[in-house]
PDB file of C-alpha atoms in Angstrom:
ATOM      1  CA  UNK A   1      23.316  10.912   4.656  1.00  0.00           C
ATOM      2  CA  UNK A   2      24.930  11.806   8.136  1.00  0.00           C
ATOM      3  CA  UNK A   3      28.657  10.395   8.967  1.00  0.00           C
ATOM      4  CA  UNK A   4      26.422   8.429  12.164  1.00  0.00           C
ATOM      5  CA  UNK A   5      24.157   7.933  10.674  1.00  0.00           C
ATOM      6  CA  UNK A   6      26.020   5.678   7.886  1.00  0.00           C
ATOM      7  CA  UNK A   7      28.012   3.968  11.165  1.00  0.00           C
ATOM      8  CA  UNK A   8      24.351   3.204  12.502  1.00  0.00           C
ATOM      9  CA  UNK A   9      23.524   1.024   8.971  1.00  0.00           C
ATOM     10  CA  UNK A  10      26.554  -0.475   8.543  1.00  0.00           C
ATOM     11  CA  UNK A  11      26.752  -1.797  12.433  1.00  0.00           C
ATOM     12  CA  UNK A  12      23.602  -2.872  12.146  1.00  0.00           C
ATOM     13  CA  UNK A  13      24.216  -4.742   8.596  1.00  0.00           C
ATOM     14  CA  UNK A  14      27.115  -6.349   9.941  1.00  0.00           C
ATOM     15  CA  UNK A  15      25.538  -6.944  12.776  1.00  0.00           C
ATOM     16  CA  UNK A  16      21.840  -8.341  11.899  1.00  0.00           C
ATOM     17  CA  UNK A  17      22.521  -9.591   8.754  1.00  0.00           C
ATOM     18  CA  UNK A  18      26.072 -11.441   8.984  1.00  0.00           C
ATOM     19  CA  UNK A  19      26.740 -13.082   5.800  1.00  0.00           C
ATOM     20  CA  UNK A  20      23.502 -12.813   4.386  1.00  0.00           C
ATOM     21  CA  UNK A  21      24.776 -12.027   0.936  1.00  0.00           C
ATOM     22  CA  UNK A  22      22.904  -9.542  -0.644  1.00  0.00           C
ATOM     23  CA  UNK A  23      21.170  -7.983   1.476  1.00  0.00           C
ATOM     24  CA  UNK A  24      22.212  -4.728   3.086  1.00  0.00           C
ATOM     25  CA  UNK A  25      20.411  -1.330   5.461  1.00  0.00           C
ATOM     26  CA  UNK A  26      22.843   0.947   3.212  1.00  0.00           C
ATOM     27  CA  UNK A  27      22.002   3.080   0.208  1.00  0.00           C
ATOM     28  CA  UNK A  28      18.900   5.027  -0.531  1.00  0.00           C
ATOM     29  CA  UNK A  29      16.452   2.082  -0.381  1.00  0.00           C
ATOM     30  CA  UNK A  30      12.704   3.033   1.001  1.00  0.00           C
ATOM     31  CA  UNK A  31      10.276   0.995   2.499  1.00  0.00           C
ATOM     32  CA  UNK A  32       6.991   2.762   4.084  1.00  0.00           C
ATOM     33  CA  UNK A  33       6.156   0.766   7.443  1.00  0.00           C
ATOM     34  CA  UNK A  34       2.665   0.933   9.472  1.00  0.00           C
ATOM     35  CA  UNK A  35       1.963   0.008  12.768  1.00  0.00           C
ATOM     36  CA  UNK A  36      -1.465  -0.370  14.728  1.00  0.00           C
ATOM     37  CA  UNK A  37      -2.364  -1.156  18.739  1.00  0.00           C
ATOM     38  CA  UNK A  38      -5.070  -0.788  21.166  1.00  0.00           C
ATOM     39  CA  UNK A  39      -3.741   1.780  24.211  1.00  0.00           C
ATOM     40  CA  UNK A  40      -4.642   0.793  27.873  1.00  0.00           C
ATOM     41  CA  UNK A  41      -7.962   2.709  27.416  1.00  0.00           C
ATOM     42  CA  UNK A  42      -9.575   0.714  24.644  1.00  0.00           C
ATOM     43  CA  UNK A  43      -8.589   3.477  22.122  1.00  0.00           C
ATOM     44  CA  UNK A  44      -6.093   2.821  19.121  1.00  0.00           C
ATOM     45  CA  UNK A  45      -3.213   4.282  17.997  1.00  0.00           C
ATOM     46  CA  UNK A  46      -2.113   4.216  14.554  1.00  0.00           C
ATOM     47  CA  UNK A  47       1.732   5.533  13.009  1.00  0.00           C
ATOM     48  CA  UNK A  48       2.940   5.434   9.646  1.00  0.00           C
ATOM     49  CA  UNK A  49       5.860   6.533   7.790  1.00  0.00           C
ATOM     50  CA  UNK A  50       6.682   7.898   4.939  1.00  0.00           C
ATOM     51  CA  UNK A  51      10.133   6.361   3.338  1.00  0.00           C
ATOM     52  CA  UNK A  52       9.877   8.384   0.275  1.00  0.00           C
ATOM     53  CA  UNK A  53      11.084  11.792  -0.825  1.00  0.00           C
ATOM     54  CA  UNK A  54       9.822  14.815   1.195  1.00  0.00           C
ATOM     55  CA  UNK A  55       6.624  15.070   0.166  1.00  0.00           C
ATOM     56  CA  UNK A  56       3.489  17.360   1.533  1.00  0.00           C
ATOM     57  CA  UNK A  57       2.064  15.140   3.911  1.00  0.00           C
ATOM     58  CA  UNK A  58      -1.553  16.536   5.001  1.00  0.00           C
ATOM     59  CA  UNK A  59      -3.401  14.131   7.868  1.00  0.00           C
ATOM     60  CA  UNK A  60      -7.433  14.551   7.119  1.00  0.00           C
ATOM     61  CA  UNK A  61     -10.108  14.079   9.638  1.00  0.00           C
ATOM     62  CA  UNK A  62     -13.352  12.937   8.440  1.00  0.00           C
ATOM     63  CA  UNK A  63     -16.381  12.728  10.594  1.00  0.00           C
ATOM     64  CA  UNK A  64     -19.517  12.171   8.210  1.00  0.00           C
ATOM     65  CA  UNK A  65     -22.857  11.310   9.849  1.00  0.00           C
ATOM     66  CA  UNK A  66     -24.712   8.387   9.896  1.00  0.00           C
ATOM     67  CA  UNK A  67     -20.785   6.959   9.351  1.00  0.00           C
ATOM     68  CA  UNK A  68     -17.588   6.169  10.749  1.00  0.00           C
ATOM     69  CA  UNK A  69     -14.889   8.960  11.642  1.00  0.00           C
ATOM     70  CA  UNK A  70     -11.906   8.000  10.201  1.00  0.00           C
ATOM     71  CA  UNK A  71      -8.285   9.710  10.200  1.00  0.00           C
ATOM     72  CA  UNK A  72      -5.962   9.621   7.233  1.00  0.00           C
ATOM     73  CA  UNK A  73      -2.323  10.509   5.508  1.00  0.00           C
ATOM     74  CA  UNK A  74      -2.677  11.845   2.081  1.00  0.00           C
ATOM     75  CA  UNK A  75       0.420  13.083   0.048  1.00  0.00           C
ATOM     76  CA  UNK A  76      -0.933  16.215  -1.652  1.00  0.00           C
ATOM     77  CA  UNK A  77       2.198  16.056  -4.063  1.00  0.00           C
ATOM     78  CA  UNK A  78       0.044  13.052  -5.875  1.00  0.00           C
ATOM     79  CA  UNK A  79      -3.359  14.340  -5.337  1.00  0.00           C
ATOM     80  CA  UNK A  80      -1.381  18.093  -7.311  1.00  0.00           C
ATOM     81  CA  UNK A  81       0.230  15.471  -9.693  1.00  0.00           C
ATOM     82  CA  UNK A  82      -2.900  13.178 -10.228  1.00  0.00           C
ATOM     83  CA  UNK A  83      -4.798  17.020 -11.473  1.00  0.00           C
ATOM     84  CA  UNK A  84      -1.381  17.693 -13.961  1.00  0.00           C
ATOM     85  CA  UNK A  85      -2.305  20.904 -14.864  1.00  0.00           C
ATOM     86  CA  UNK A  86      -5.155  21.797 -13.273  1.00  0.00           C
ATOM     87  CA  UNK A  87      -3.683  21.794 -10.002  1.00  0.00           C
ATOM     88  CA  UNK A  88      -2.120  25.399 -11.255  1.00  0.00           C
ATOM     89  CA  UNK A  89      -5.470  26.347 -10.731  1.00  0.00           C
ATOM     90  CA  UNK A  90      -7.483  24.315  -8.565  1.00  0.00           C
ATOM     91  CA  UNK A  91      -7.886  26.553  -5.070  1.00  0.00           C
ATOM     92  CA  UNK A  92      -6.228  25.009  -1.773  1.00  0.00           C
ATOM     93  CA  UNK A  93     -10.037  24.126  -0.895  1.00  0.00           C
ATOM     94  CA  UNK A  94     -10.608  22.460  -3.666  1.00  0.00           C
ATOM     95  CA  UNK A  95      -7.393  20.108  -3.281  1.00  0.00           C
ATOM     96  CA  UNK A  96      -8.169  19.286   0.103  1.00  0.00           C
ATOM     97  CA  UNK A  97     -11.582  17.920  -0.265  1.00  0.00           C
ATOM     98  CA  UNK A  98      -9.613  15.661  -3.420  1.00  0.00           C
ATOM     99  CA  UNK A  99      -7.143  14.821  -0.428  1.00  0.00           C
ATOM    100  CA  UNK A 100     -10.409  12.868   0.699  1.00  0.00           C
ATOM    101  CA  UNK A 101     -10.696  10.570  -1.954  1.00  0.00           C
ATOM    102  CA  UNK A 102      -6.553   9.705  -2.445  1.00  0.00           C
ATOM    103  CA  UNK A 103      -5.735   8.734   1.349  1.00  0.00           C
ATOM    104  CA  UNK A 104      -2.527   6.408   1.740  1.00  0.00           C
ATOM    105  CA  UNK A 105      -3.600   5.244   4.805  1.00  0.00           C
ATOM    106  CA  UNK A 106      -5.930   5.772   8.369  1.00  0.00           C
ATOM    107  CA  UNK A 107      -7.906   4.323  10.995  1.00  0.00           C
ATOM    108  CA  UNK A 108     -11.429   4.489  11.439  1.00  0.00           C
ATOM    109  CA  UNK A 109     -13.367   4.975  15.487  1.00  0.00           C
ATOM    110  CA  UNK A 110     -13.714   1.409  15.609  1.00  0.00           C
ATOM    111  CA  UNK A 111     -10.080   0.771  15.074  1.00  0.00           C
ATOM    112  CA  UNK A 112      -9.596  -0.203  11.518  1.00  0.00           C
ATOM    113  CA  UNK A 113      -6.925   0.243   9.665  1.00  0.00           C
ATOM    114  CA  UNK A 114      -5.741   0.169   5.963  1.00  0.00           C
ATOM    115  CA  UNK A 115      -2.629   1.350   4.911  1.00  0.00           C
ATOM    116  CA  UNK A 116      -0.930   1.425   1.061  1.00  0.00           C
ATOM    117  CA  UNK A 117       2.984   0.842   1.652  1.00  0.00           C
ATOM    118  CA  UNK A 118       5.523   1.470  -0.881  1.00  0.00           C
ATOM    119  CA  UNK A 119       8.953  -0.160  -1.123  1.00  0.00           C
ATOM    120  CA  UNK A 120      11.513  -0.621  -3.470  1.00  0.00           C
ATOM    121  CA  UNK A 121      12.040  -3.249  -5.173  1.00  0.00           C
ATOM    122  CA  UNK A 122      12.991  -4.686  -8.860  1.00  0.00           C
ATOM    123  CA  UNK A 123      11.283  -7.687 -11.020  1.00  0.00           C
ATOM    124  CA  UNK A 124      14.532  -9.796  -9.880  1.00  0.00           C
ATOM    125  CA  UNK A 125      15.184 -11.326  -6.607  1.00  0.00           C
ATOM    126  CA  UNK A 126      18.954 -12.779  -6.501  1.00  0.00           C
TER     127      UNK A 126
END
């Protein structure tokens, strides 16, 4: 984390959280976020972030016959981990086909959005 990032986090923690014990923007916590909005032309925007370790992400556009078109994001590291040792022998085309079945989130042409967000948490809340 850069010195400037650390200063921003310290400011946000002291200004926005004040005297709330146990809460902080500082540290290595993660929590994915998404947003979906309708634009002025009646279309839709969908955005997300990966608050995760660096990963090999892929954006997948799908245009099936007689179904709604969609766009999604896939963490290809999850695909490779799920395939285990087989991923060493799978070609890039096979990995891309597998990615169609493991999106983390996406939006169809009608604006329906679905997302899998991960947050850092624990079993105990103090």
